[in-house]
Amino acid sequence: MSKSTSDAPTLRSRVGAEVETVGVLPVPDAQRTMRPYRMFVVWLMAASSATTPLIGDLLFDYGLTNFVIAGFVAWAIAIIPAGLFSEMGRERPLSALVVARKTYGWFGAFGFSVLFTVVNLGWFGLNTAVGAEILSAITHSSLAMWNIIVGGVQIVLVLFGMKWLERFYRYTAALMIVCYAALFGYMVVKYDFVAAPQTKPMNWGSALTIILSFSILSWTYKLSTVSRFAVPVERTGGRRPSFFIAPSAGIMVALIGMGVIGLYSQSATGEWNVALLAQEIPIWGLVAAVGVAIAVLHTNAMNLYPAMIDLLVAINTVRRPRRWEQPVATVLLGIAGVALAAGGILERASDFLEAGGNFIIPFTFVMLVDWVLVQRRSTPSEEFFRSPRGFLGKWRLDAILACGVGVLIGFFGEDFLPSFCYEIAPLPVVAGIVSALVFVALGWPRIRAAKAAKATKAAGPVSEDIRD
């Protein structure tokens, strides 16, 4: 490319609004301004989707206390992977699947890009369906109409990119809290309000798997897609704990808080979706429920945004990036997500969550090992856009095989692993750890060579530009 990425163009309308077109290219330094508080709010709102209270229903039989404990244990398990991915975006302002080209090879990253486009699109359809259900119920109007409206609003938000998404999240956070508090207060006053008791033996493996797949580990590889807009490491004098922790804190505070609301709602009303209480309340309740819908539905844009970026990574495998690709991909994927919502994806939520986690978590663990031991501080941004020569050079079979082992364990591990691996420990995490160990074993000569090169290489500035 003939231009520095600091000159990456934007499309400007006559009223001055900006449509984001940076796509898969490194984010220009001028746009890298996000601080820990804003990162926390982005992920708090992204995780506070219309679907989040569903976790209270999925784990209802384990009781309130066990749910909260499982939430904090899941956070402890995932905090390091999440933090490393967050810092990855600050060190190299690229999305994870661009970085994955060095881990899985040019074609391997292409395959994962296509797969995760579908996964993220499924999340988009799932949350769109829940949001449309809320609005349809409280207004007694067409569900199909609300699927189109909800999806359309989110398409528009994503067109304007991370800069404007972050602003929306920042200014609607208070609205969401106030609205949910109003509905929760109504539930306390009008219903028999008691904590859900434990009704079946606690299966920690199952509970942790659901929480991790529902929340933090399903988001982990996407964290760098946001943190690439954060203040670079070199401008903060190195890595900072606040940048490391902020994304996972936002995700898990939302998951635990809204899960408790969903659990109480299921116990009191028989329905996890507390927003549906607005059907019983006078005007103020209707306003509260609509406010909830507005506050949470736009957060679903964080499913459409990564889906769009993942698709662009796949397209960039076969052609150079074009400035118009990002808005076009956003619109087309948004339409596809609305179709999924209308087609009934909500009815398959549990199976969808489990299958997605079985792929994403081994992918994440293998990539983290490669990033920490090989790519970090040694691979400049432009190298992730240079296609290796030859067919075989475009594959990293050690990483693909290692990830494949983890995926198989995720789907079939209960048939041959000791019961500890799925009754006490979360099976997808066990699968991810095994994948990482297999990758280290298969790729040890390369890892050792990379460590030796790092030890002898003189420190110096690394170009952040992509050049021909």
Short mmCIF file of C-alpha atoms in Angstrom, two decimals:
data_model
loop_
_atom_site.label_atom_id
_atom_site.label_comp_id
_atom_site.label_asym_id
_atom_site.label_seq_id
_atom_site.Cartn_x
_atom_site.Cartn_y
_atom_site.Cartn_z
CA MET A 1 0.00 0.00 0.00
CA SER A 2 1.28 3.40 -0.88
CA LYS A 3 -0.14 5.30 2.10
CA SER A 4 0.75 5.24 5.74
CA THR A 5 -2.06 3.91 7.89
CA SER A 6 -2.03 7.22 9.76
CA ASP A 7 -3.69 8.60 6.61
CA ALA A 8 -6.43 5.93 6.57
CA PRO A 9 -9.48 7.63 5.03
CA THR A 10 -12.95 8.12 6.39
CA LEU A 11 -16.12 8.86 4.48
CA ARG A 12 -17.67 12.13 5.66
CA SER A 13 -21.26 13.13 5.09
CA ARG A 14 -22.24 16.74 4.57
CA VAL A 15 -23.33 16.99 8.19
CA GLY A 16 -19.91 15.88 9.38
CA ALA A 17 -20.78 12.34 10.56
CA GLU A 18 -18.10 9.72 9.97
CA VAL A 19 -18.52 6.23 8.63
CA GLU A 20 -15.66 4.06 9.84
CA THR A 21 -13.62 2.56 7.01
CA VAL A 22 -10.36 1.50 8.69
CA GLY A 23 -11.45 -2.14 8.33
CA VAL A 24 -8.66 -4.62 9.08
CA LEU A 25 -5.83 -2.08 8.75
CA PRO A 26 -3.90 -0.92 11.83
CA VAL A 27 -5.82 1.81 13.65
CA PRO A 28 -4.16 5.21 13.11
CA ASP A 29 -2.47 6.62 16.21
CA ALA A 30 -4.79 9.65 16.23
CA GLN A 31 -7.76 7.32 16.88
CA ARG A 32 -6.06 5.38 19.70
CA THR A 33 -7.41 7.34 22.66
CA MET A 34 -9.53 4.91 24.71
CA ARG A 35 -8.72 4.75 28.43
CA PRO A 36 -9.49 1.97 30.98
CA TYR A 37 -12.73 3.53 32.22
CA ARG A 38 -14.09 3.72 28.70
CA MET A 39 -12.96 0.18 27.96
CA PHE A 40 -14.78 -0.95 31.11
CA VAL A 41 -17.99 0.82 30.03
CA VAL A 42 -17.80 -0.56 26.47
CA TRP A 43 -17.61 -4.13 27.73
CA LEU A 44 -20.08 -3.57 30.55
CA MET A 45 -22.65 -2.43 28.01
CA ALA A 46 -21.67 -5.01 25.41
CA ALA A 47 -22.18 -7.80 27.96
CA SER A 48 -25.45 -6.23 29.22
CA SER A 49 -27.41 -7.39 26.22
CA ALA A 50 -31.08 -8.26 26.17
CA THR A 51 -30.06 -11.93 26.47
CA THR A 52 -27.77 -11.66 29.53
CA PRO A 53 -30.46 -12.34 32.20
CA LEU A 54 -31.02 -15.69 30.47
CA ILE A 55 -27.96 -16.99 32.35
CA GLY A 56 -30.07 -16.82 35.54
CA ASP A 57 -32.55 -19.22 33.98
CA LEU A 58 -29.87 -21.56 32.60
CA LEU A 59 -28.32 -21.94 36.09
CA PHE A 60 -31.56 -21.50 38.07
CA ASP A 61 -31.52 -24.98 39.64
CA TYR A 62 -28.13 -24.37 41.28
CA GLY A 63 -29.47 -21.49 43.38
CA LEU A 64 -28.43 -17.88 43.88
CA THR A 65 -25.35 -18.42 46.07
CA ASN A 66 -23.79 -21.03 43.81
CA PHE A 67 -24.45 -18.86 40.76
CA VAL A 68 -22.62 -15.88 42.23
CA ILE A 69 -19.68 -18.01 43.40
CA ALA A 70 -19.46 -19.67 39.96
CA GLY A 71 -19.43 -16.22 38.35
CA PHE A 72 -16.40 -15.10 40.35
CA VAL A 73 -14.59 -18.40 39.80
CA ALA A 74 -15.16 -18.06 36.05
CA TRP A 75 -13.76 -14.54 36.21
CA ALA A 76 -10.64 -15.82 37.97
CA ILE A 77 -10.17 -18.50 35.29
CA ALA A 78 -10.48 -16.08 32.38
CA ILE A 79 -8.87 -12.88 33.68
CA ILE A 80 -5.38 -13.65 32.36
CA PRO A 81 -6.41 -14.73 28.81
CA ALA A 82 -8.74 -11.73 28.61
CA GLY A 83 -6.04 -9.35 29.81
CA LEU A 84 -3.46 -10.68 27.36
CA PHE A 85 -5.81 -10.24 24.43
CA SER A 86 -6.66 -6.74 25.58
CA GLU A 87 -2.98 -5.82 25.74
CA MET A 88 -2.43 -7.43 22.32
CA GLY A 89 -4.58 -4.72 20.73
CA ARG A 90 -2.61 -1.99 22.51
CA GLU A 91 0.72 -3.43 21.36
CA ARG A 92 -0.40 -4.09 17.78
CA PRO A 93 -3.54 -2.15 16.72
CA LEU A 94 -4.96 -5.11 14.81
CA SER A 95 -7.93 -7.41 15.24
CA ALA A 96 -7.17 -10.87 16.62
CA LEU A 97 -7.86 -12.73 13.40
CA VAL A 98 -5.28 -10.65 11.54
CA VAL A 99 -2.74 -11.60 14.23
CA ALA A 100 -3.94 -15.21 13.87
CA ARG A 101 -2.40 -15.32 10.39
CA LYS A 102 0.97 -15.89 12.02
CA THR A 103 -0.41 -18.50 14.43
CA TYR A 104 -2.64 -20.54 12.12
CA GLY A 105 -1.26 -19.55 8.75
CA TRP A 106 -2.85 -17.44 6.05
CA PHE A 107 -5.44 -20.08 5.12
CA GLY A 108 -6.00 -21.25 8.70
CA ALA A 109 -6.89 -17.72 9.78
CA PHE A 110 -9.20 -17.49 6.76
CA GLY A 111 -11.11 -20.56 7.94
CA PHE A 112 -11.47 -19.23 11.48
CA SER A 113 -12.53 -15.84 10.14
CA VAL A 114 -15.41 -17.43 8.25
CA LEU A 115 -16.37 -19.59 11.25
CA PHE A 116 -16.36 -16.71 13.73
CA THR A 117 -18.27 -14.48 11.34
CA VAL A 118 -21.05 -17.05 11.58
CA VAL A 119 -20.72 -17.34 15.39
CA ASN A 120 -20.88 -13.57 15.92
CA LEU A 121 -23.75 -13.31 13.50
CA GLY A 122 -25.56 -15.94 15.56
CA TRP A 123 -25.10 -13.82 18.69
CA PHE A 124 -26.39 -10.81 16.79
CA GLY A 125 -29.48 -12.71 15.72
CA LEU A 126 -29.99 -14.11 19.23
CA ASN A 127 -29.95 -10.71 20.92
CA THR A 128 -32.01 -9.10 18.17
CA ALA A 129 -34.67 -11.77 18.70
CA VAL A 130 -34.81 -11.10 22.47
CA GLY A 131 -34.97 -7.32 21.99
CA ALA A 132 -37.70 -7.61 19.40
CA GLU A 133 -39.64 -9.95 21.70
CA ILE A 134 -39.54 -7.36 24.51
CA LEU A 135 -40.78 -4.53 22.29
CA SER A 136 -43.40 -6.66 20.59
CA ALA A 137 -44.80 -7.83 23.94
CA ILE A 138 -45.00 -4.44 25.61
CA THR A 139 -46.46 -2.68 22.56
CA HIS A 140 -48.69 -5.57 21.44
CA SER A 141 -47.44 -5.17 17.90
CA SER A 142 -45.75 -7.20 15.18
CA LEU A 143 -42.68 -9.24 16.17
CA ALA A 144 -41.44 -9.21 12.58
CA MET A 145 -41.63 -5.42 12.49
CA TRP A 146 -39.54 -5.10 15.65
CA ASN A 147 -36.94 -7.57 14.36
CA ILE A 148 -36.44 -5.26 11.39
CA ILE A 149 -36.39 -2.07 13.50
CA VAL A 150 -34.02 -3.46 16.13
CA GLY A 151 -31.65 -4.88 13.53
CA GLY A 152 -31.78 -1.69 11.48
CA VAL A 153 -30.87 0.54 14.42
CA GLN A 154 -27.85 -1.61 15.22
CA ILE A 155 -26.70 -1.64 11.60
CA VAL A 156 -26.66 2.17 11.64
CA LEU A 157 -24.67 2.22 14.89
CA VAL A 158 -22.03 -0.14 13.54
CA LEU A 159 -21.68 1.86 10.33
CA PHE A 160 -20.31 4.74 12.40
CA GLY A 161 -17.74 2.49 14.03
CA MET A 162 -16.05 2.15 17.40
CA LYS A 163 -15.68 5.88 18.05
CA TRP A 164 -19.44 6.40 18.07
CA LEU A 165 -20.28 3.03 19.60
CA GLU A 166 -18.11 3.90 22.60
CA ARG A 167 -19.93 7.21 23.00
CA PHE A 168 -23.34 5.55 22.85
CA TYR A 169 -22.28 3.03 25.48
CA ARG A 170 -20.92 5.75 27.73
CA TYR A 171 -24.09 7.86 27.69
CA THR A 172 -26.64 5.05 27.90
CA ALA A 173 -25.04 3.16 30.79
CA ALA A 174 -26.90 5.27 33.37
CA LEU A 175 -30.17 4.87 31.44
CA MET A 176 -29.85 1.09 31.51
CA ILE A 177 -29.14 1.03 35.25
CA VAL A 178 -32.08 3.30 36.08
CA CYS A 179 -34.52 1.32 33.92
CA TYR A 180 -33.51 -2.08 35.26
CA ALA A 181 -33.64 -0.70 38.80
CA ALA A 182 -37.23 0.48 38.20
CA LEU A 183 -38.33 -2.92 36.93
CA PHE A 184 -36.46 -4.74 39.68
CA GLY A 185 -38.10 -2.48 42.28
CA TYR A 186 -41.55 -3.22 40.88
CA MET A 187 -40.81 -6.94 41.09
CA VAL A 188 -39.73 -6.61 44.73
CA VAL A 189 -42.93 -4.79 45.67
CA LYS A 190 -45.48 -6.81 43.71
CA TYR A 191 -44.16 -10.38 43.87
CA ASP A 192 -43.06 -12.92 46.43
CA PHE A 193 -39.42 -11.94 46.36
CA VAL A 194 -37.18 -14.75 47.57
CA ALA A 195 -33.79 -15.99 46.44
CA ALA A 196 -33.92 -19.07 44.28
CA PRO A 197 -32.98 -22.15 46.33
CA GLN A 198 -30.70 -24.89 45.10
CA THR A 199 -32.85 -27.73 43.74
CA LYS A 200 -30.24 -30.08 42.31
CA PRO A 201 -26.61 -30.97 43.12
CA MET A 202 -24.09 -28.41 41.98
CA ASN A 203 -22.17 -29.43 38.87
CA TRP A 204 -19.31 -26.94 38.84
CA GLY A 205 -18.00 -28.10 35.49
CA SER A 206 -21.32 -27.53 33.78
CA ALA A 207 -22.00 -24.21 35.52
CA LEU A 208 -18.55 -22.79 34.74
CA THR A 209 -18.78 -24.00 31.14
CA ILE A 210 -22.09 -22.20 30.63
CA ILE A 211 -20.83 -18.98 32.23
CA LEU A 212 -17.52 -18.94 30.37
CA SER A 213 -19.13 -19.79 27.04
CA PHE A 214 -21.90 -17.26 27.63
CA SER A 215 -19.61 -14.43 28.59
CA ILE A 216 -15.93 -13.83 29.03
CA LEU A 217 -14.25 -16.56 26.96
CA SER A 218 -16.70 -16.09 24.10
CA TRP A 219 -15.67 -12.41 24.09
CA THR A 220 -11.93 -12.87 24.74
CA TYR A 221 -10.59 -13.00 21.20
CA LYS A 222 -12.72 -9.93 20.37
CA LEU A 223 -11.10 -7.78 23.07
CA SER A 224 -8.25 -6.66 20.83
CA THR A 225 -10.79 -5.48 18.26
CA VAL A 226 -11.73 -2.80 20.80
CA SER A 227 -8.38 -2.30 22.55
CA ARG A 228 -6.70 -1.47 19.23
CA PHE A 229 -8.46 1.89 19.75
CA ALA A 230 -6.94 2.22 23.25
CA VAL A 231 -3.89 4.27 24.17
CA PRO A 232 -0.78 2.39 22.92
CA VAL A 233 1.53 0.67 25.39
CA GLU A 234 4.40 2.99 24.51
CA ARG A 235 2.33 6.06 25.44
CA THR A 236 1.49 4.69 28.90
CA GLY A 237 5.05 3.78 29.79
CA GLY A 238 4.38 0.05 29.49
CA ARG A 239 1.57 -2.28 30.45
CA ARG A 240 -0.83 -1.04 33.11
CA PRO A 241 -3.04 -3.23 35.36
CA SER A 242 -6.05 -1.00 34.69
CA PHE A 243 -5.90 -1.65 30.94
CA PHE A 244 -5.35 -5.36 31.61
CA ILE A 245 -8.34 -5.78 33.95
CA ALA A 246 -10.91 -3.27 32.63
CA PRO A 247 -12.46 -5.41 29.82
CA SER A 248 -12.93 -8.57 31.89
CA ALA A 249 -14.27 -6.51 34.80
CA GLY A 250 -16.90 -4.92 32.56
CA ILE A 251 -17.99 -8.27 31.13
CA MET A 252 -18.22 -10.10 34.45
CA VAL A 253 -19.89 -7.28 36.42
CA ALA A 254 -22.60 -7.27 33.75
CA LEU A 255 -22.87 -11.07 33.67
CA ILE A 256 -23.15 -11.51 37.43
CA GLY A 257 -25.42 -8.50 37.99
CA MET A 258 -27.87 -9.21 35.19
CA GLY A 259 -27.74 -12.94 35.87
CA VAL A 260 -28.90 -12.28 39.45
CA ILE A 261 -31.76 -10.16 38.08
CA GLY A 262 -32.75 -12.93 35.68
CA LEU A 263 -32.58 -15.52 38.44
CA TYR A 264 -34.78 -13.46 40.79
CA SER A 265 -37.20 -12.76 37.95
CA GLN A 266 -37.48 -16.45 37.11
CA SER A 267 -38.11 -17.25 40.77
CA ALA A 268 -40.72 -14.53 41.27
CA THR A 269 -42.56 -14.44 37.96
CA GLY A 270 -41.65 -17.66 36.12
CA GLU A 271 -40.00 -15.56 33.37
CA TRP A 272 -36.29 -14.68 33.25
CA ASN A 273 -36.89 -11.65 31.05
CA VAL A 274 -37.67 -8.99 33.67
CA ALA A 275 -38.43 -6.40 31.00
CA LEU A 276 -41.65 -8.23 30.17
CA LEU A 277 -43.04 -6.99 33.51
CA ALA A 278 -43.76 -3.73 31.73
CA GLN A 279 -46.90 -5.36 30.34
CA GLU A 280 -48.38 -5.15 33.85
CA ILE A 281 -47.26 -1.64 34.82
CA PRO A 282 -48.77 1.77 33.99
CA ILE A 283 -47.03 4.29 31.74
CA TRP A 284 -43.86 4.63 33.81
CA GLY A 285 -43.28 0.90 33.51
CA LEU A 286 -43.70 1.01 29.75
CA VAL A 287 -41.19 3.84 29.58
CA ALA A 288 -38.78 1.87 31.78
CA ALA A 289 -39.02 -1.22 29.59
CA VAL A 290 -38.54 0.77 26.40
CA GLY A 291 -35.53 2.43 28.02
CA VAL A 292 -34.13 -0.99 28.87
CA ALA A 293 -34.64 -2.14 25.30
CA ILE A 294 -32.93 0.95 23.89
CA ALA A 295 -30.05 0.69 26.36
CA VAL A 296 -29.36 -3.00 25.79
CA LEU A 297 -30.25 -3.47 22.15
CA HIS A 298 -27.58 -1.16 20.83
CA THR A 299 -24.98 -3.12 22.77
CA ASN A 300 -25.71 -6.01 20.46
CA ALA A 301 -23.81 -3.98 17.90
CA MET A 302 -20.69 -5.45 19.53
CA ASN A 303 -21.69 -8.76 17.96
CA LEU A 304 -22.23 -7.26 14.51
CA TYR A 305 -19.02 -5.21 14.66
CA PRO A 306 -16.67 -8.21 15.23
CA ALA A 307 -18.64 -10.27 12.70
CA MET A 308 -17.98 -7.55 10.14
CA ILE A 309 -14.27 -7.35 11.02
CA ASP A 310 -13.93 -11.15 10.86
CA LEU A 311 -15.54 -11.18 7.42
CA LEU A 312 -13.17 -8.45 6.23
CA VAL A 313 -10.20 -10.53 7.41
CA ALA A 314 -11.49 -13.41 5.28
CA ILE A 315 -11.97 -11.12 2.27
CA ASN A 316 -8.50 -9.62 2.76
CA THR A 317 -7.06 -13.11 2.39
CA VAL A 318 -7.82 -12.99 -1.32
CA ARG A 319 -7.76 -9.25 -2.07
CA ARG A 320 -6.34 -6.01 -0.74
CA PRO A 321 -8.53 -3.95 1.63
CA ARG A 322 -10.89 -1.42 0.07
CA ARG A 323 -12.36 1.56 1.92
CA TRP A 324 -15.96 0.72 1.01
CA GLU A 325 -15.81 -2.90 2.20
CA GLN A 326 -16.51 -2.15 5.87
CA PRO A 327 -19.87 -0.33 5.41
CA VAL A 328 -21.05 -2.80 2.77
CA ALA A 329 -20.18 -5.81 4.94
CA THR A 330 -21.95 -4.20 7.91
CA VAL A 331 -25.22 -3.80 6.01
CA LEU A 332 -25.18 -7.28 4.47
CA LEU A 333 -24.33 -9.05 7.72
CA GLY A 334 -26.93 -7.01 9.59
CA ILE A 335 -29.61 -8.15 7.20
CA ALA A 336 -28.48 -11.76 7.60
CA GLY A 337 -28.63 -11.41 11.41
CA VAL A 338 -32.19 -10.11 11.27
CA ALA A 339 -33.10 -13.13 9.17
CA LEU A 340 -31.63 -15.42 11.86
CA ALA A 341 -33.67 -13.63 14.52
CA ALA A 342 -36.85 -14.06 12.50
CA GLY A 343 -35.96 -17.71 11.83
CA GLY A 344 -36.07 -18.68 15.52
CA ILE A 345 -32.45 -18.80 16.67
CA LEU A 346 -33.62 -17.99 20.22
CA GLU A 347 -35.08 -21.50 20.48
CA ARG A 348 -31.61 -22.99 19.98
CA ALA A 349 -29.70 -20.71 22.37
CA SER A 350 -28.23 -23.40 24.63
CA ASP A 351 -26.87 -25.58 21.79
CA PHE A 352 -25.49 -22.53 20.03
CA LEU A 353 -23.61 -21.32 23.11
CA GLU A 354 -22.05 -24.73 23.74
CA ALA A 355 -20.94 -25.27 20.15
CA GLY A 356 -19.44 -21.79 19.87
CA GLY A 357 -17.40 -22.21 23.05
CA ASN A 358 -16.01 -25.55 21.89
CA PHE A 359 -14.35 -23.81 18.93
CA ILE A 360 -13.49 -20.39 20.35
CA ILE A 361 -11.71 -21.43 23.54
CA PRO A 362 -9.10 -23.82 22.02
CA PHE A 363 -8.51 -21.23 19.27
CA THR A 364 -7.93 -18.58 21.93
CA PHE A 365 -5.51 -20.60 24.07
CA VAL A 366 -3.32 -21.70 21.14
CA MET A 367 -3.17 -18.16 19.80
CA LEU A 368 -2.22 -16.74 23.20
CA VAL A 369 0.70 -19.17 23.55
CA ASP A 370 1.98 -18.21 20.11
CA TRP A 371 1.54 -14.50 20.85
CA VAL A 372 3.36 -14.59 24.18
CA LEU A 373 6.19 -16.92 23.15
CA VAL A 374 6.72 -16.00 19.49
CA GLN A 375 4.95 -13.00 17.96
CA ARG A 376 4.94 -10.45 20.77
CA ARG A 377 7.48 -7.63 20.32
CA SER A 378 9.02 -9.42 17.33
CA THR A 379 6.47 -9.20 14.52
CA PRO A 380 5.75 -5.73 13.10
CA SER A 381 2.21 -4.92 11.96
CA GLU A 382 3.01 -5.00 8.25
CA GLU A 383 4.12 -8.64 8.48
CA PHE A 384 0.55 -9.74 9.24
CA PHE A 385 -0.48 -8.49 5.79
CA ARG A 386 2.25 -10.22 3.78
CA SER A 387 1.00 -13.49 2.34
CA PRO A 388 3.59 -16.29 2.48
CA ARG A 389 4.68 -17.79 -0.82
CA GLY A 390 3.50 -21.22 -1.87
CA PHE A 391 0.47 -23.24 -0.86
CA LEU A 392 2.14 -25.05 2.03
CA GLY A 393 3.55 -21.81 3.39
CA LYS A 394 0.04 -20.54 4.02
CA TRP A 395 -0.74 -23.18 6.65
CA ARG A 396 0.46 -23.67 10.25
CA LEU A 397 -0.42 -27.30 10.73
CA ASP A 398 0.92 -27.49 14.30
CA ALA A 399 -1.51 -24.82 15.49
CA ILE A 400 -4.44 -26.16 13.46
CA LEU A 401 -3.87 -29.70 14.74
CA ALA A 402 -3.53 -28.47 18.34
CA CYS A 403 -6.76 -26.50 18.09
CA GLY A 404 -8.49 -29.48 16.46
CA VAL A 405 -7.54 -31.67 19.43
CA GLY A 406 -9.18 -29.15 21.76
CA VAL A 407 -12.34 -28.95 19.67
CA LEU A 408 -12.70 -32.74 19.74
CA ILE A 409 -12.23 -32.74 23.52
CA GLY A 410 -14.87 -30.03 23.83
CA PHE A 411 -17.44 -32.04 21.92
CA PHE A 412 -16.59 -35.59 23.02
CA GLY A 413 -14.39 -35.28 26.12
CA GLU A 414 -17.08 -36.54 28.47
CA ASP A 415 -16.91 -39.91 26.71
CA PHE A 416 -13.27 -40.64 27.56
CA LEU A 417 -11.86 -38.11 30.07
CA PRO A 418 -11.93 -38.54 33.87
CA SER A 419 -15.09 -37.10 35.41
CA PHE A 420 -13.06 -34.33 37.10
CA CYS A 421 -12.51 -32.75 33.68
CA TYR A 422 -16.20 -31.99 33.20
CA GLU A 423 -17.88 -32.32 36.60
CA ILE A 424 -15.50 -30.07 38.53
CA ALA A 425 -13.50 -28.23 35.85
CA PRO A 426 -15.07 -26.51 32.80
CA LEU A 427 -14.50 -28.88 29.89
CA PRO A 428 -13.82 -26.15 27.25
CA VAL A 429 -11.03 -24.76 29.44
CA VAL A 430 -9.56 -28.24 29.85
CA ALA A 431 -9.74 -28.52 26.05
CA GLY A 432 -8.03 -25.16 25.65
CA ILE A 433 -5.20 -26.09 28.02
CA VAL A 434 -4.65 -29.39 26.19
CA SER A 435 -4.60 -27.51 22.87
CA ALA A 436 -1.98 -25.11 24.21
CA LEU A 437 0.22 -27.97 25.47
CA VAL A 438 -0.07 -29.85 22.17
CA PHE A 439 0.88 -26.68 20.31
CA VAL A 440 3.95 -26.15 22.50
CA ALA A 441 5.02 -29.76 21.96
CA LEU A 442 4.57 -29.67 18.18
CA GLY A 443 6.04 -26.22 17.70
CA TRP A 444 8.82 -26.29 20.29
CA PRO A 445 11.72 -25.92 17.80
CA ARG A 446 10.11 -22.81 16.35
CA ILE A 447 9.27 -21.43 19.79
CA ARG A 448 12.83 -22.01 21.01
CA ALA A 449 14.26 -20.29 17.91
CA ALA A 450 11.94 -17.30 18.43
CA LYS A 451 12.97 -16.97 22.08
CA ALA A 452 16.65 -17.08 21.11
CA ALA A 453 16.09 -14.42 18.43
CA LYS A 454 14.32 -12.17 20.94
CA ALA A 455 17.15 -12.56 23.40
CA THR A 456 19.78 -11.46 20.89
CA LYS A 457 17.85 -8.84 18.94
CA ALA A 458 18.76 -5.27 19.80
CA ALA A 459 15.83 -3.17 21.03
CA GLY A 460 14.58 -0.63 18.52
CA PRO A 461 11.43 1.06 17.19
CA VAL A 462 9.03 -1.02 15.16
CA SER A 463 7.24 0.49 12.17
CA GLU A 464 3.47 0.53 12.48
CA ASP A 465 2.91 1.31 8.79
CA ILE A 466 1.87 -1.08 6.06
CA ARG A 467 3.92 -0.47 2.96
CA ASP A 468 4.17 -2.09 -0.45
#
